[in-house]
């Protein structure tokens, strides 16, 4: 993979110019894009910005995020050739920091679950996950040092785990979702993909304007959560979580087995009601005017969603609020928790984008989640874990993920 | 004014057809639009939808809200002729209910404070208020029975008070802001304007999918709040509030003088930091690429906003959260509060859109606010009060506003 921190260090030392760093990206894309198909649109004439801390850095942006200079097609023929007026604020922030948008990365239709054409860089017959398929695959394949995606269920952490990329789903609304095609307004969260946790910390610091130091708390208290309400994981995911706990413990963390409050199970079960009720409204125009062109799995989900009454949604929101209050109590005792990033390695075949069942609760809680990739491997495919900190403690999530990543690298 | 409930009753009884009801709107527009200038775009070929409970009802939609079939120009030359791809969900909901969008109503540039060309229907030399100037003036002038606006500081309640329209700023995100040009994502709230509270209740019920019965609580407990932290009102606003308390008391309410917790003053003072920090991001593309075309007052505000650090914003959000918790406690004892809708009647002249200082706190708290228009009049100009209920008790706010409105009509 192309490391953002490493590229910038080499630019800083004069070993690379911004132009030659940028060329590395273009060469990597030329080599791998043919088999991976991570991009919905590529700007082959893109050049470094010539200024700012990210001068020379090429970024891939998920194709539900508005870009003024490039099409934004939402993974759907309904938006074929569509050109928004303005850049989304997260794109503006990247450009202000000096980055160059090299292209738009593939997305499942409207960031739902119908698979894209993108392949998993660690096993071409496997799904890269979704919905941020292109961003995860582009980073995992070493084509770009940074990519932007979004998560409503598990659309950042799951594809990152499947593609062996580090990724952060930050605290809810740390990065604005303005100019991002809405699926569910209380859930949609903009996230970042990069080679490692230090790359994520640097990028998030620049884009969010908040410091993200990587020093972990002294003697961190970390809870291991198995999310029994979401069912059993595959053995590889269980092994990855066990290994993460062991490595963190060896790195000086106190490890606690945590049984989440019952409100977590209720909130987890309520996620779908919230997501689908909001999607019914967010995609009302598409549903009313282009039902036949909506991708099949999403179309069926929207058909069903039409029947969700407002009262069921309001009840589900109350369950979510209760779980958020309980999460504050849980995290009063803990610096972070670790849990599965996905049920196992990327499934074989292209019929599905995998399963977000270990991600949904945390999207609903709005807590920052970081995927630490490749804790174990199975058949060449990486299996990650996610490190989760309390709301607004994105730096803590990154620092503890960094601790784990270093322990893994040293082991 | 054209009453939605009245028009529908006359359609229901056969006294009007949907076509003739719609024609009343077109005739009213033909008569008054020339001097008022409430519309940025008018569809003179619009016709009733032919179906649904709002068949025959023409709606004005603020020109920062996306419409697929009409331009959406944001009150700014930067968006001259811009046509979004899709209807905003609130527009889809109105259309699903059978309403027809008759036109786009004027907005201050990006819903900020630079005045529009719109005139106040109760005094042409006075401001209609802002930012939802066109929606308030169109309803206040009797041109349409229903209009949609948005509030980030005081952009629904204030212009409604100035133009003598009833209006509701619902609970935060009761109506989705998807497809609405963002100014500040934790504040922007979609609201409705109509002739009276019963019209608002019917429209909100249809658009939100929640029942909005107008039966007030038995022996309602209502607090009178003077918002001393926001400064003194003009005598007319003080008289309107006094009169509202008297009328409510005569209607069976217990009236309490309420001193808000100190967190309210702190949150009120923090509103600008939150609004302007978010606006800096939300309008980053416009600022980076079209600074010279941004309206002058907004341009200056954005210049200043560039310097707001993320830490100041995060502190301001914490103050807002504390005030929200305190609001829950305050409302544990009360069904609603009443307070000034604006400092006085609409100011003379077109240099400003008036003052939102009595609105900002409640936008930040996310509580439903209803303007009851014309409690007193000064020089022909109406002066309203706002009735505010706890978060998610929009029906209570409407029912108590209805109680006040009926007491006022009977007095």
JSON list of N, CA and C in Angstrom, two decimals, chain A residues 351-383:
[
{"chain": "A", "resi": 351, "resn": "UNK", "atom": "N", "xyz": [-22.11, -11.86, -5.46]},
{"chain": "A", "resi": 351, "resn": "UNK", "atom": "CA", "xyz": [-23.56, -11.73, -5.29]},
{"chain": "A", "resi": 351, "resn": "UNK", "atom": "C", "xyz": [-23.96, -10.86, -4.12]},
{"chain": "A", "resi": 352, "resn": "UNK", "atom": "N", "xyz": [-23.01, -10.64, -3.21]},
{"chain": "A", "resi": 352, "resn": "UNK", "atom": "CA", "xyz": [-23.32, -9.83, -2.03]},
{"chain": "A", "resi": 352, "resn": "UNK", "atom": "C", "xyz": [-22.09, -9.01, -1.67]},
{"chain": "A", "resi": 353, "resn": "UNK", "atom": "N", "xyz": [-22.28, -8.00, -0.83]},
{"chain": "A", "resi": 353, "resn": "UNK", "atom": "CA", "xyz": [-21.16, -7.20, -0.36]},
{"chain": "A", "resi": 353, "resn": "UNK", "atom": "C", "xyz": [-20.76, -7.60, 1.07]},
{"chain": "A", "resi": 354, "resn": "UNK", "atom": "N", "xyz": [-21.21, -8.77, 1.51]},
{"chain": "A", "resi": 354, "resn": "UNK", "atom": "CA", "xyz": [-20.90, -9.20, 2.88]},
{"chain": "A", "resi": 354, "resn": "UNK", "atom": "C", "xyz": [-21.91, -8.67, 3.87]},
{"chain": "A", "resi": 355, "resn": "UNK", "atom": "N", "xyz": [-21.57, -8.75, 5.13]},
{"chain": "A", "resi": 355, "resn": "UNK", "atom": "CA", "xyz": [-22.55, -8.58, 6.20]},
{"chain": "A", "resi": 355, "resn": "UNK", "atom": "C", "xyz": [-22.08, -7.50, 7.17]},
{"chain": "A", "resi": 356, "resn": "UNK", "atom": "N", "xyz": [-22.98, -6.53, 7.43]},
{"chain": "A", "resi": 356, "resn": "UNK", "atom": "CA", "xyz": [-22.61, -5.41, 8.30]},
{"chain": "A", "resi": 356, "resn": "UNK", "atom": "C", "xyz": [-23.06, -5.61, 9.75]},
{"chain": "A", "resi": 357, "resn": "UNK", "atom": "N", "xyz": [-23.34, -6.87, 10.15]},
{"chain": "A", "resi": 357, "resn": "UNK", "atom": "CA", "xyz": [-24.01, -7.03, 11.44]},
{"chain": "A", "resi": 357, "resn": "UNK", "atom": "C", "xyz": [-23.17, -6.63, 12.64]},
{"chain": "A", "resi": 358, "resn": "UNK", "atom": "N", "xyz": [-21.84, -6.60, 12.50]},
{"chain": "A", "resi": 358, "resn": "UNK", "atom": "CA", "xyz": [-21.02, -6.15, 13.63]},
{"chain": "A", "resi": 358, "resn": "UNK", "atom": "C", "xyz": [-20.69, -4.66, 13.58]},
{"chain": "A", "resi": 359, "resn": "UNK", "atom": "N", "xyz": [-21.23, -3.97, 12.58]},
{"chain": "A", "resi": 359, "resn": "UNK", "atom": "CA", "xyz": [-20.94, -2.54, 12.41]},
{"chain": "A", "resi": 359, "resn": "UNK", "atom": "C", "xyz": [-22.12, -1.63, 12.75]},
{"chain": "A", "resi": 360, "resn": "UNK", "atom": "N", "xyz": [-23.33, -2.17, 12.56]},
{"chain": "A", "resi": 360, "resn": "UNK", "atom": "CA", "xyz": [-24.52, -1.30, 12.60]},
{"chain": "A", "resi": 360, "resn": "UNK", "atom": "C", "xyz": [-24.70, -0.57, 13.93]},
{"chain": "A", "resi": 361, "resn": "UNK", "atom": "N", "xyz": [-24.51, -1.31, 15.03]},
{"chain": "A", "resi": 361, "resn": "UNK", "atom": "CA", "xyz": [-24.75, -0.69, 16.34]},
{"chain": "A", "resi": 361, "resn": "UNK", "atom": "C", "xyz": [-23.91, 0.56, 16.53]},
{"chain": "A", "resi": 362, "resn": "UNK", "atom": "N", "xyz": [-22.63, 0.48, 16.10]},
{"chain": "A", "resi": 362, "resn": "UNK", "atom": "CA", "xyz": [-21.70, 1.57, 16.37]},
{"chain": "A", "resi": 362, "resn": "UNK", "atom": "C", "xyz": [-21.96, 2.76, 15.46]},
{"chain": "A", "resi": 363, "resn": "UNK", "atom": "N", "xyz": [-22.48, 2.49, 14.27]},
{"chain": "A", "resi": 363, "resn": "UNK", "atom": "CA", "xyz": [-22.91, 3.60, 13.42]},
{"chain": "A", "resi": 363, "resn": "UNK", "atom": "C", "xyz": [-24.06, 4.32, 14.10]},
{"chain": "A", "resi": 364, "resn": "UNK", "atom": "N", "xyz": [-24.98, 3.54, 14.63]},
{"chain": "A", "resi": 364, "resn": "UNK", "atom": "CA", "xyz": [-26.14, 4.11, 15.31]},
{"chain": "A", "resi": 364, "resn": "UNK", "atom": "C", "xyz": [-25.72, 4.88, 16.56]},
{"chain": "A", "resi": 365, "resn": "UNK", "atom": "N", "xyz": [-24.72, 4.37, 17.29]},
{"chain": "A", "resi": 365, "resn": "UNK", "atom": "CA", "xyz": [-24.26, 5.07, 18.50]},
{"chain": "A", "resi": 365, "resn": "UNK", "atom": "C", "xyz": [-23.44, 6.31, 18.15]},
{"chain": "A", "resi": 366, "resn": "UNK", "atom": "N", "xyz": [-22.92, 6.36, 16.93]},
{"chain": "A", "resi": 366, "resn": "UNK", "atom": "CA", "xyz": [-22.14, 7.53, 16.52]},
{"chain": "A", "resi": 366, "resn": "UNK", "atom": "C", "xyz": [-20.72, 7.54, 17.05]},
{"chain": "A", "resi": 367, "resn": "UNK", "atom": "N", "xyz": [-20.27, 6.41, 17.57]},
{"chain": "A", "resi": 367, "resn": "UNK", "atom": "CA", "xyz": [-18.92, 6.34, 18.16]},
{"chain": "A", "resi": 367, "resn": "UNK", "atom": "C", "xyz": [-17.86, 6.13, 17.08]},
{"chain": "A", "resi": 368, "resn": "UNK", "atom": "N", "xyz": [-16.65, 6.66, 17.28]},
{"chain": "A", "resi": 368, "resn": "UNK", "atom": "CA", "xyz": [-15.59, 6.46, 16.28]},
{"chain": "A", "resi": 368, "resn": "UNK", "atom": "C", "xyz": [-15.11, 5.01, 16.27]},
{"chain": "A", "resi": 369, "resn": "UNK", "atom": "N", "xyz": [-14.98, 4.45, 15.06]},
{"chain": "A", "resi": 369, "resn": "UNK", "atom": "CA", "xyz": [-14.55, 3.06, 14.86]},
{"chain": "A", "resi": 369, "resn": "UNK", "atom": "C", "xyz": [-13.36, 3.07, 13.91]},
{"chain": "A", "resi": 370, "resn": "UNK", "atom": "N", "xyz": [-12.31, 2.32, 14.28]},
{"chain": "A", "resi": 370, "resn": "UNK", "atom": "CA", "xyz": [-11.13, 2.21, 13.41]},
{"chain": "A", "resi": 370, "resn": "UNK", "atom": "C", "xyz": [-10.91, 0.75, 13.06]},
{"chain": "A", "resi": 371, "resn": "UNK", "atom": "N", "xyz": [-10.80, 0.45, 11.77]},
{"chain": "A", "resi": 371, "resn": "UNK", "atom": "CA", "xyz": [-10.42, -0.91, 11.38]},
{"chain": "A", "resi": 371, "resn": "UNK", "atom": "C", "xyz": [-8.91, -1.05, 11.40]},
{"chain": "A", "resi": 372, "resn": "UNK", "atom": "N", "xyz": [-8.43, -2.04, 12.16]},
{"chain": "A", "resi": 372, "resn": "UNK", "atom": "CA", "xyz": [-7.02, -2.43, 12.11]},
{"chain": "A", "resi": 372, "resn": "UNK", "atom": "C", "xyz": [-6.96, -3.68, 11.24]},
{"chain": "A", "resi": 373, "resn": "UNK", "atom": "N", "xyz": [-6.32, -3.57, 10.08]},
{"chain": "A", "resi": 373, "resn": "UNK", "atom": "CA", "xyz": [-6.44, -4.65, 9.10]},
{"chain": "A", "resi": 373, "resn": "UNK", "atom": "C", "xyz": [-5.47, -5.81, 9.36]},
{"chain": "A", "resi": 374, "resn": "UNK", "atom": "N", "xyz": [-5.88, -6.96, 8.88]},
{"chain": "A", "resi": 374, "resn": "UNK", "atom": "CA", "xyz": [-4.96, -8.09, 8.78]},
{"chain": "A", "resi": 374, "resn": "UNK", "atom": "C", "xyz": [-4.44, -8.63, 10.10]},
{"chain": "A", "resi": 375, "resn": "UNK", "atom": "N", "xyz": [-5.27, -8.66, 11.14]},
{"chain": "A", "resi": 375, "resn": "UNK", "atom": "CA", "xyz": [-4.83, -9.28, 12.40]},
{"chain": "A", "resi": 375, "resn": "UNK", "atom": "C", "xyz": [-4.54, -10.75, 12.19]},
{"chain": "A", "resi": 376, "resn": "UNK", "atom": "N", "xyz": [-5.37, -11.39, 11.38]},
{"chain": "A", "resi": 376, "resn": "UNK", "atom": "CA", "xyz": [-5.05, -12.73, 10.90]},
{"chain": "A", "resi": 376, "resn": "UNK", "atom": "C", "xyz": [-5.36, -12.74, 9.40]},
{"chain": "A", "resi": 377, "resn": "UNK", "atom": "N", "xyz": [-4.90, -13.80, 8.72]},
{"chain": "A", "resi": 377, "resn": "UNK", "atom": "CA", "xyz": [-5.22, -13.98, 7.31]},
{"chain": "A", "resi": 377, "resn": "UNK", "atom": "C", "xyz": [-5.79, -15.37, 7.12]},
{"chain": "A", "resi": 378, "resn": "UNK", "atom": "N", "xyz": [-6.70, -15.49, 6.17]},
{"chain": "A", "resi": 378, "resn": "UNK", "atom": "CA", "xyz": [-7.25, -16.80, 5.86]},
{"chain": "A", "resi": 378, "resn": "UNK", "atom": "C", "xyz": [-7.33, -16.92, 4.34]},
{"chain": "A", "resi": 379, "resn": "UNK", "atom": "N", "xyz": [-6.58, -17.86, 3.80]},
{"chain": "A", "resi": 379, "resn": "UNK", "atom": "CA", "xyz": [-6.55, -18.03, 2.35]},
{"chain": "A", "resi": 379, "resn": "UNK", "atom": "C", "xyz": [-6.09, -16.77, 1.64]},
{"chain": "A", "resi": 380, "resn": "UNK", "atom": "N", "xyz": [-5.15, -16.06, 2.25]},
{"chain": "A", "resi": 380, "resn": "UNK", "atom": "CA", "xyz": [-4.63, -14.84, 1.64]},
{"chain": "A", "resi": 380, "resn": "UNK", "atom": "C", "xyz": [-5.48, -13.61, 1.90]},
{"chain": "A", "resi": 381, "resn": "UNK", "atom": "N", "xyz": [-6.63, -13.81, 2.50]},
{"chain": "A", "resi": 381, "resn": "UNK", "atom": "CA", "xyz": [-7.54, -12.67, 2.74]},
{"chain": "A", "resi": 381, "resn": "UNK", "atom": "C", "xyz": [-7.37, -12.13, 4.16]},
{"chain": "A", "resi": 382, "resn": "UNK", "atom": "N", "xyz": [-7.29, -10.81, 4.28]},
{"chain": "A", "resi": 382, "resn": "UNK", "atom": "CA", "xyz": [-7.09, -10.21, 5.60]},
{"chain": "A", "resi": 382, "resn": "UNK", "atom": "C", "xyz": [-8.38, -10.22, 6.43]},
{"chain": "A", "resi": 383, "resn": "UNK", "atom": "N", "xyz": [-8.21, -10.30, 7.74]},
{"chain": "A", "resi": 383, "resn": "UNK", "atom": "CA", "xyz": [-9.33, -10.21, 8.68]},
{"chain": "A", "resi": 383, "resn": "UNK", "atom": "C", "xyz": [-8.96, -9.19, 9.74]}
]
